[in-house]
Tab-separated table of C-alpha atoms and ligand atoms in Angstrom:
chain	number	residue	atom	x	y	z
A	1	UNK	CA	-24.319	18.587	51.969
A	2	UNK	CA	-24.201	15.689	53.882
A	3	UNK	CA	-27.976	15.093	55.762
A	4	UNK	CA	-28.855	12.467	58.626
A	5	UNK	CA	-31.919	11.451	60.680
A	6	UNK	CA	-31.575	10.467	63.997
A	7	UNK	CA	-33.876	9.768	66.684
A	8	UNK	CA	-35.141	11.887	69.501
A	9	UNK	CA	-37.951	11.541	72.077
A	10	UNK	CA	-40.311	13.021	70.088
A	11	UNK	CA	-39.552	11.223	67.101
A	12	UNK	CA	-37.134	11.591	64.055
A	13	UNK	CA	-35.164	14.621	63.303
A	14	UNK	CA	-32.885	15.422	60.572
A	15	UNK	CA	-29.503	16.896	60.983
A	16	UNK	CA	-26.862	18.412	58.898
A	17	UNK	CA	-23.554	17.011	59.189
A	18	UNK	CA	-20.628	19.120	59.244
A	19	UNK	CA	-17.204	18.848	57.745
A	20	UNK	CA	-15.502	17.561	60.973
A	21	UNK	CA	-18.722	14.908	61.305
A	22	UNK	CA	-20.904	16.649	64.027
A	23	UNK	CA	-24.094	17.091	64.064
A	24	UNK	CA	-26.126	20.471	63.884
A	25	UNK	CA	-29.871	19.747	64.393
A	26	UNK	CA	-31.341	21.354	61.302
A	27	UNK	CA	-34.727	22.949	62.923
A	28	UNK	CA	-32.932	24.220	66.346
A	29	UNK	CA	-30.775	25.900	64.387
A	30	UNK	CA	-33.344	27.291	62.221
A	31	UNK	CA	-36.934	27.109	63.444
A	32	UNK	CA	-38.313	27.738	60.236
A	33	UNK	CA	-37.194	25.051	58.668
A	34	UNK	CA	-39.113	21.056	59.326
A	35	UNK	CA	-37.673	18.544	61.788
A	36	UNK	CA	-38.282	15.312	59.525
A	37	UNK	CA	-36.108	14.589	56.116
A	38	UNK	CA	-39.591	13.976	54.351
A	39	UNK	CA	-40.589	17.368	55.288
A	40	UNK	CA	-36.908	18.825	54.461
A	41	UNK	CA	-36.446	16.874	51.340
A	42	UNK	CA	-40.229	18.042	50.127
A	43	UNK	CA	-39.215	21.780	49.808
A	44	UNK	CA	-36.850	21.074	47.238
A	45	UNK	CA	-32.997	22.487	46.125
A	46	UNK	CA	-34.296	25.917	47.935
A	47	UNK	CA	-34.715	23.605	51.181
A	48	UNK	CA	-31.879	22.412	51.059
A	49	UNK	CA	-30.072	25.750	50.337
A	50	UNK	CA	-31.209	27.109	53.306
A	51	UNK	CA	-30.504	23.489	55.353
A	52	UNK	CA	-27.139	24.126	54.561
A	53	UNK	CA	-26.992	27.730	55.195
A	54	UNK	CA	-28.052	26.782	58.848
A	55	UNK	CA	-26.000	24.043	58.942
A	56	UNK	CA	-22.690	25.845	58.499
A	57	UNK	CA	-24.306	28.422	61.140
A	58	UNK	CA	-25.969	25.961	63.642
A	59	UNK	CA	-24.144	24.892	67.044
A	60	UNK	CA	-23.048	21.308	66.747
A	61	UNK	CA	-24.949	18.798	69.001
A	62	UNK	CA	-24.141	16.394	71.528
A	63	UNK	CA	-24.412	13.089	69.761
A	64	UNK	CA	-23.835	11.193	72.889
A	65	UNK	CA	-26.230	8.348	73.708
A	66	UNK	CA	-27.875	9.754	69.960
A	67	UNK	CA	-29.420	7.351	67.553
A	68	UNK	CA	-28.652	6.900	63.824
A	69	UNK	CA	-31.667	6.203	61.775
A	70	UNK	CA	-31.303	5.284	57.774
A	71	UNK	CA	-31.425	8.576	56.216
A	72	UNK	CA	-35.377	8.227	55.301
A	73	UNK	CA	-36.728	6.308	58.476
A	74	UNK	CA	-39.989	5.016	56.920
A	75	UNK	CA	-40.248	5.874	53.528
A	76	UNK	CA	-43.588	5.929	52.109
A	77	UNK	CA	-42.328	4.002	49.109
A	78	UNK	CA	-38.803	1.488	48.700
A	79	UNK	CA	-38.603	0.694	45.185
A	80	UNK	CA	-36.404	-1.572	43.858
A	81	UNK	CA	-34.993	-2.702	40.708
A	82	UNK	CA	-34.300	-6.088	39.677
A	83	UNK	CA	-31.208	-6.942	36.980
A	84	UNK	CA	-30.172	-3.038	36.271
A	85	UNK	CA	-26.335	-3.929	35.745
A	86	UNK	CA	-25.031	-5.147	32.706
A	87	UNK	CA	-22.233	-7.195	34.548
A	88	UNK	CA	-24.749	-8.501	37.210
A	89	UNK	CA	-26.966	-9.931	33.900
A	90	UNK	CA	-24.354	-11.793	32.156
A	91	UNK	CA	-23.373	-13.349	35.302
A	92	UNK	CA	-26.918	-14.648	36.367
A	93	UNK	CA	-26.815	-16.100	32.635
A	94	UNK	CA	-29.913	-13.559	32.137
A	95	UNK	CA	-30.646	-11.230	28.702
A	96	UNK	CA	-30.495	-7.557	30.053
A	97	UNK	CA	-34.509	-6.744	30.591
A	98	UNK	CA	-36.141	-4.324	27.837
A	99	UNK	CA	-37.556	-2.240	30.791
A	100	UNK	CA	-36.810	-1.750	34.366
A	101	UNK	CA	-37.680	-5.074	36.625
A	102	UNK	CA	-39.541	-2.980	39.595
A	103	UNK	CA	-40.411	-4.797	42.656
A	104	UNK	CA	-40.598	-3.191	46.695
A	105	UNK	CA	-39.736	-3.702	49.850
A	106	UNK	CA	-41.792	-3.084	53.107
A	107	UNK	CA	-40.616	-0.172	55.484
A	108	UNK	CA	-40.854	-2.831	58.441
A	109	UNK	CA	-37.436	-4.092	56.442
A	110	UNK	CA	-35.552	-0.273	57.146
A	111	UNK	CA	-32.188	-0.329	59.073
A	112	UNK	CA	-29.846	2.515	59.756
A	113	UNK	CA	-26.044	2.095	59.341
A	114	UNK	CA	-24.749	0.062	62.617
A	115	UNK	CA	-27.929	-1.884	62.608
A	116	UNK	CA	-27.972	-5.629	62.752
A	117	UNK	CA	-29.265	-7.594	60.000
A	118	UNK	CA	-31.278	-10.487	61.767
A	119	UNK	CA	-30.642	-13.794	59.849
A	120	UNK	CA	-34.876	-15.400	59.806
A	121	UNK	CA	-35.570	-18.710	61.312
A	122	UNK	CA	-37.826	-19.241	57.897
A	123	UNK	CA	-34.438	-19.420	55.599
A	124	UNK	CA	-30.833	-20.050	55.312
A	125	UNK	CA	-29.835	-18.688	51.869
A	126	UNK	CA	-29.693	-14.891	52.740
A	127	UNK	CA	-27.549	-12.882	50.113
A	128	UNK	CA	-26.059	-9.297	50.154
A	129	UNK	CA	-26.418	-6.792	47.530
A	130	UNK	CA	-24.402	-3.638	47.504
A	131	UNK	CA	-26.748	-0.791	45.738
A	132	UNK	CA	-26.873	2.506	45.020
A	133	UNK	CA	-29.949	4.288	46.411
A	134	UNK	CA	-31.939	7.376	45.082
A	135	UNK	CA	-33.577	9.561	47.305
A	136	UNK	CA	-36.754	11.477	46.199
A	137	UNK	CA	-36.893	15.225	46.754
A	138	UNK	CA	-39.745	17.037	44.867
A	139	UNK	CA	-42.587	14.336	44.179
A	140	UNK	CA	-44.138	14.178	41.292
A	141	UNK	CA	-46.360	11.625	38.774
A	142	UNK	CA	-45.344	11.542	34.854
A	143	UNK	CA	-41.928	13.241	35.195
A	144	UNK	CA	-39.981	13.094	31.438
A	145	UNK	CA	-36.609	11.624	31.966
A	146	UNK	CA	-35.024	15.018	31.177
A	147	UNK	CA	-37.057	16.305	34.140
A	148	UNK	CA	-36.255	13.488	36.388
A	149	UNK	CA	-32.674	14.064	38.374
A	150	UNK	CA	-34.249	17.476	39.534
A	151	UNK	CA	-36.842	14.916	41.754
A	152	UNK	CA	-33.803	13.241	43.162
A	153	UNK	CA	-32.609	14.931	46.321
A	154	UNK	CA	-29.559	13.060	46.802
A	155	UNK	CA	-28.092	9.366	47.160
A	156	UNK	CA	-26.802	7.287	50.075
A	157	UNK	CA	-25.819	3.415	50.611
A	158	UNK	CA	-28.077	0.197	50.667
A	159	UNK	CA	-27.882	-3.177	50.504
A	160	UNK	CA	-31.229	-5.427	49.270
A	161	UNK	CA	-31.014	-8.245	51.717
A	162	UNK	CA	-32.737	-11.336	50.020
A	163	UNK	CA	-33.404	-14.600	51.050
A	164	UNK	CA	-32.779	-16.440	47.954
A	165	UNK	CA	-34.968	-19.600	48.648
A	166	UNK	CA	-37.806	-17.363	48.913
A	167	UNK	CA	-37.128	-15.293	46.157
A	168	UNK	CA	-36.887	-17.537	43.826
A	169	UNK	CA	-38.297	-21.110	45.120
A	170	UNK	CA	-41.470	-20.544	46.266
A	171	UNK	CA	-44.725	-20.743	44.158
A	172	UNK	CA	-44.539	-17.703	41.466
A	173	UNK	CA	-41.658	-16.548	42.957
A	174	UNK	CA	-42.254	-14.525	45.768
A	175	UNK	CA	-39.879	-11.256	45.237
A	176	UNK	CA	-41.602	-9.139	48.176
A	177	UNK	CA	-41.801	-11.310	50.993
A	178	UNK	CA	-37.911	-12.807	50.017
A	179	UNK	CA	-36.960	-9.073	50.058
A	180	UNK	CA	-39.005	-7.948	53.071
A	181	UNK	CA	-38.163	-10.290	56.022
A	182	UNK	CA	-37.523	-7.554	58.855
A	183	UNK	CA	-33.659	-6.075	58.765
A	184	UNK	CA	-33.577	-6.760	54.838
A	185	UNK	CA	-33.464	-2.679	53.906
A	186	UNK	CA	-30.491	-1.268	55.347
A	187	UNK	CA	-29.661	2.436	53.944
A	188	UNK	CA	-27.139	4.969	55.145
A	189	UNK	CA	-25.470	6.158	56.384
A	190	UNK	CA	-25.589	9.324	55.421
A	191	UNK	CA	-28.022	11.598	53.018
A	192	UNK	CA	-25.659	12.935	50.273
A	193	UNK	CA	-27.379	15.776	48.117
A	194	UNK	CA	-27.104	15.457	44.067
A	195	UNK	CA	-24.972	18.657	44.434
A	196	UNK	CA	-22.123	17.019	46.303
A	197	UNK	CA	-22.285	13.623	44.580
A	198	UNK	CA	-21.831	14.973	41.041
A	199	UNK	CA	-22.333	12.485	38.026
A	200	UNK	CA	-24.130	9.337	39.912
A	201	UNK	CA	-23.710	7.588	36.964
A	202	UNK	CA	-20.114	6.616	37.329
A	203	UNK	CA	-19.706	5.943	40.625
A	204	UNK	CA	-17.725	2.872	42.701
A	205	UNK	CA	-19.511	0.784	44.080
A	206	UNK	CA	-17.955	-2.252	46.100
A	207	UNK	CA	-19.160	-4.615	48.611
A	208	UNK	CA	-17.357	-6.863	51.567
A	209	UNK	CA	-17.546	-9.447	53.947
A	210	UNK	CA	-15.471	-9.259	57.085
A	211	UNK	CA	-12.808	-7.562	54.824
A	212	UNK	CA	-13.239	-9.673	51.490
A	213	UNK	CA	-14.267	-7.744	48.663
A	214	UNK	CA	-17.481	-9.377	46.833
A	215	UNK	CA	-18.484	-6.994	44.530
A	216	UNK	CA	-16.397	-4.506	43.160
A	217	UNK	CA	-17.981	-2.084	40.015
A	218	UNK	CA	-19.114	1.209	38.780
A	219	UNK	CA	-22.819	2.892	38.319
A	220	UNK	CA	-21.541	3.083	34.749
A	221	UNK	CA	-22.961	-0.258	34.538
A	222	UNK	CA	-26.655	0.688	35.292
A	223	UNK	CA	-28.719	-0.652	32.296
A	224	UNK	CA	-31.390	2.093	33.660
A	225	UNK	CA	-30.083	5.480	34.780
A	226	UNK	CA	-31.389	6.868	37.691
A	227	UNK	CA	-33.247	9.667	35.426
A	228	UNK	CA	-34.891	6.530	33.458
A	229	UNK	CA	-35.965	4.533	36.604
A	230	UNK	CA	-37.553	8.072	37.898
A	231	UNK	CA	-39.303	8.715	34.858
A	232	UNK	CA	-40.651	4.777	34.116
A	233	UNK	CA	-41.977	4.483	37.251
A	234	UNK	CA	-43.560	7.969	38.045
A	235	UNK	CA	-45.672	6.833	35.139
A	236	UNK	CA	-47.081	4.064	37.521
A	237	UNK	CA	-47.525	5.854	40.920
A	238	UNK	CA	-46.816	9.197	42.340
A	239	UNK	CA	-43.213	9.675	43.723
A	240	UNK	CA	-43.587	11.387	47.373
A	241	UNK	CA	-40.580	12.966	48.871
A	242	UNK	CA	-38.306	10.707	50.761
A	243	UNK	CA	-39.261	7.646	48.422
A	244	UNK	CA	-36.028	5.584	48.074
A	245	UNK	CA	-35.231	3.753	44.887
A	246	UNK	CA	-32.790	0.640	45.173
A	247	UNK	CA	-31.222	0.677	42.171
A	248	UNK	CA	-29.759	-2.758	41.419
A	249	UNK	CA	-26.845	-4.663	42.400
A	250	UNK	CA	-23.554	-5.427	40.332
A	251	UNK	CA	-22.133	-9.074	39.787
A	252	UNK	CA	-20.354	-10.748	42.602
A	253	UNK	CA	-23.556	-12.005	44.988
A	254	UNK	CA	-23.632	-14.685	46.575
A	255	UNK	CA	-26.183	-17.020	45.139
A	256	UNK	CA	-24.010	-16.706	41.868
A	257	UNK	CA	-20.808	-18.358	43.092
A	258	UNK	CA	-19.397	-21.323	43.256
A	259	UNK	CA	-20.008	-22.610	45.585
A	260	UNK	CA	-22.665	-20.229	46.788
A	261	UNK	CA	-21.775	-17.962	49.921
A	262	UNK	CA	-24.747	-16.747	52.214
A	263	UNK	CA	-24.191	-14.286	54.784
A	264	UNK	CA	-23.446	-16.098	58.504
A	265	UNK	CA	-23.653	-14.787	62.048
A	266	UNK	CA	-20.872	-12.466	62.881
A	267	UNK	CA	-20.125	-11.245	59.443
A	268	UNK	CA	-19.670	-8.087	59.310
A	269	UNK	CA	-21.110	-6.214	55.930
A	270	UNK	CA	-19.893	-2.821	54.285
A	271	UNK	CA	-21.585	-1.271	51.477
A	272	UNK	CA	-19.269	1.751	49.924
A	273	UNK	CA	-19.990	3.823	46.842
A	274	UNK	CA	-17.593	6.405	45.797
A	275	UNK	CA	-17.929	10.012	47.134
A	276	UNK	CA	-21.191	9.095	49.344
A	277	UNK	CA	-19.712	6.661	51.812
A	278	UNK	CA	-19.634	3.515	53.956
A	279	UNK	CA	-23.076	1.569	55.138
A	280	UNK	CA	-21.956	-0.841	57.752
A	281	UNK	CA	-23.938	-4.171	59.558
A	282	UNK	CA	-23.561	-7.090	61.416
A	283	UNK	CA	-25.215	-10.441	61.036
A	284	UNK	CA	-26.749	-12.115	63.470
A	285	UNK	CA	-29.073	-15.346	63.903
A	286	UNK	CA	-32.849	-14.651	64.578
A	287	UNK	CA	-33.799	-15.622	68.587
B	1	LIG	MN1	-31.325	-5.747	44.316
């Protein structure tokens, strides 16, 4: 099933997208079941049964003049991992990292698909990075890795926007704030349940620039599985449902060619992984 959140008056709403691409809003067509994806994604694989039960059932909307909101619209957690492909490594010159390299992102940095990213005034070394995001159904703290896929409700598109200078230049490096400028966490644009997506582990996963192709790989490079990043890090903090976890980038990013390319005003960006789809934005300069 293929889930997305858009916006409404009232606030976001989650809808179930049907084989043709409309839209059937998931709690008018079935009142007992929540308006929000958090909500949704909380109640687990029987949740999501039923979502799709009333999805095939439900009237399609009329998306006219209808937002598209990433799939999670403010996640109470975006995780992130640092170095997690074995291609990206060699090609920053770095030794793959014994354990996962966690940092986050704030949720004033969410995007939806269509969404521009806004190049800052503070920087002019922002870089791409196509990655493959978990969503988090069922929350949970200390989940064994053989436990762990069962807490992941699905996957969709990102890209970890990151202002290089910051990142990596400042005093200490400063990871969060060169990851966080506003625009810098588009995901989407679609929700697409573990069900549908099969074996996430071998997916392709490809990134390009008006057209080019910059990156250009497979999840079968992930030094940490998804079920490994799940498991290390509920050992930290508790996972919530709707949690995203960005799950690294592959090789091919800007700062590591020669010469460097940064992203410009009027590119236009498209994130696609195998079976889950295409996340799509424009650049453009900060007012
Ligand atoms: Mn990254």
């Amino acid at each position: 099933m293929r889930l997305v959140s858009y916006a409404a008056a009232a606030g976001p709403r989650v809808a179930v997208v049907k084989a043709d691409g409309s839209w059937v809003d998931l709690n008018e067509a079935d009142a007992s079941l929540p308006a929000t994806m958090p909500e949704l994604l909380a109640l687990g694989p029987q949740g999501l049964s039923r979502a799709a039960v009333a999805g095939q059932a439900g009237r399609p909307m009329d998306r006219a003049r209808k937002k598209l909101l990433a799939p999670v619209p403010r996640p109470e957690k975006i995780i992130c991992i640092g170095l997690n492909y074995a291609d990206h490594a060699r090609e920053t010159g770095k030794e793959p990292p014994p354990e996962p390299v966690v940092f986050n992102k704030f949720a004033t940095a969410v995007r939806a698909d269509g969404d521009e990213i806004v190049l800052p005034r503070l920087t002019n070394k922002v870089d791409f990075e196509a990655e493959l995001v978990a969503v988090i159904g069922v929350g949970g703290r200390h989940i064994p890795k053989e436990a762990a896929l069962a807490h992941v409700a699905g996957y969709t598109c990102g890209n970890d926007v990151s202002a290089r200078d910051w990142q990596t230049q400042k005093p200490a490096g400063q990871w969060l704030l060169g990851k966080s400028f506003d625009s810098f966490a588009p995901f989407g644009p679609e929700l697409v349940t573990a069900d549908e997506v099969g074996n996430a582990g071998d997916l392709r996963i490809g990134l390009r620039i008006n057209g080019q192709t910059m990156q250009d790989s497979r999840t079968s490079q992930l030094i940490f599985s998804v079920a490994e990043l799940v498991s290390y890090i509920s050992g930290v903090c508790t996972l919530s449902p709707g949690d995203v976890i960005f799950t690294g980038t592959p090789p091919g990013v800007g700062v590591a060619r020669k010469p460097p390319v940064y992203l410009q005003a009027g590119d236009k960006v498209e994130v696609e992984i195998e079976r889950i789809g295409v996340l799509r934005n424009s650049v453009v300069a900060e007012n």
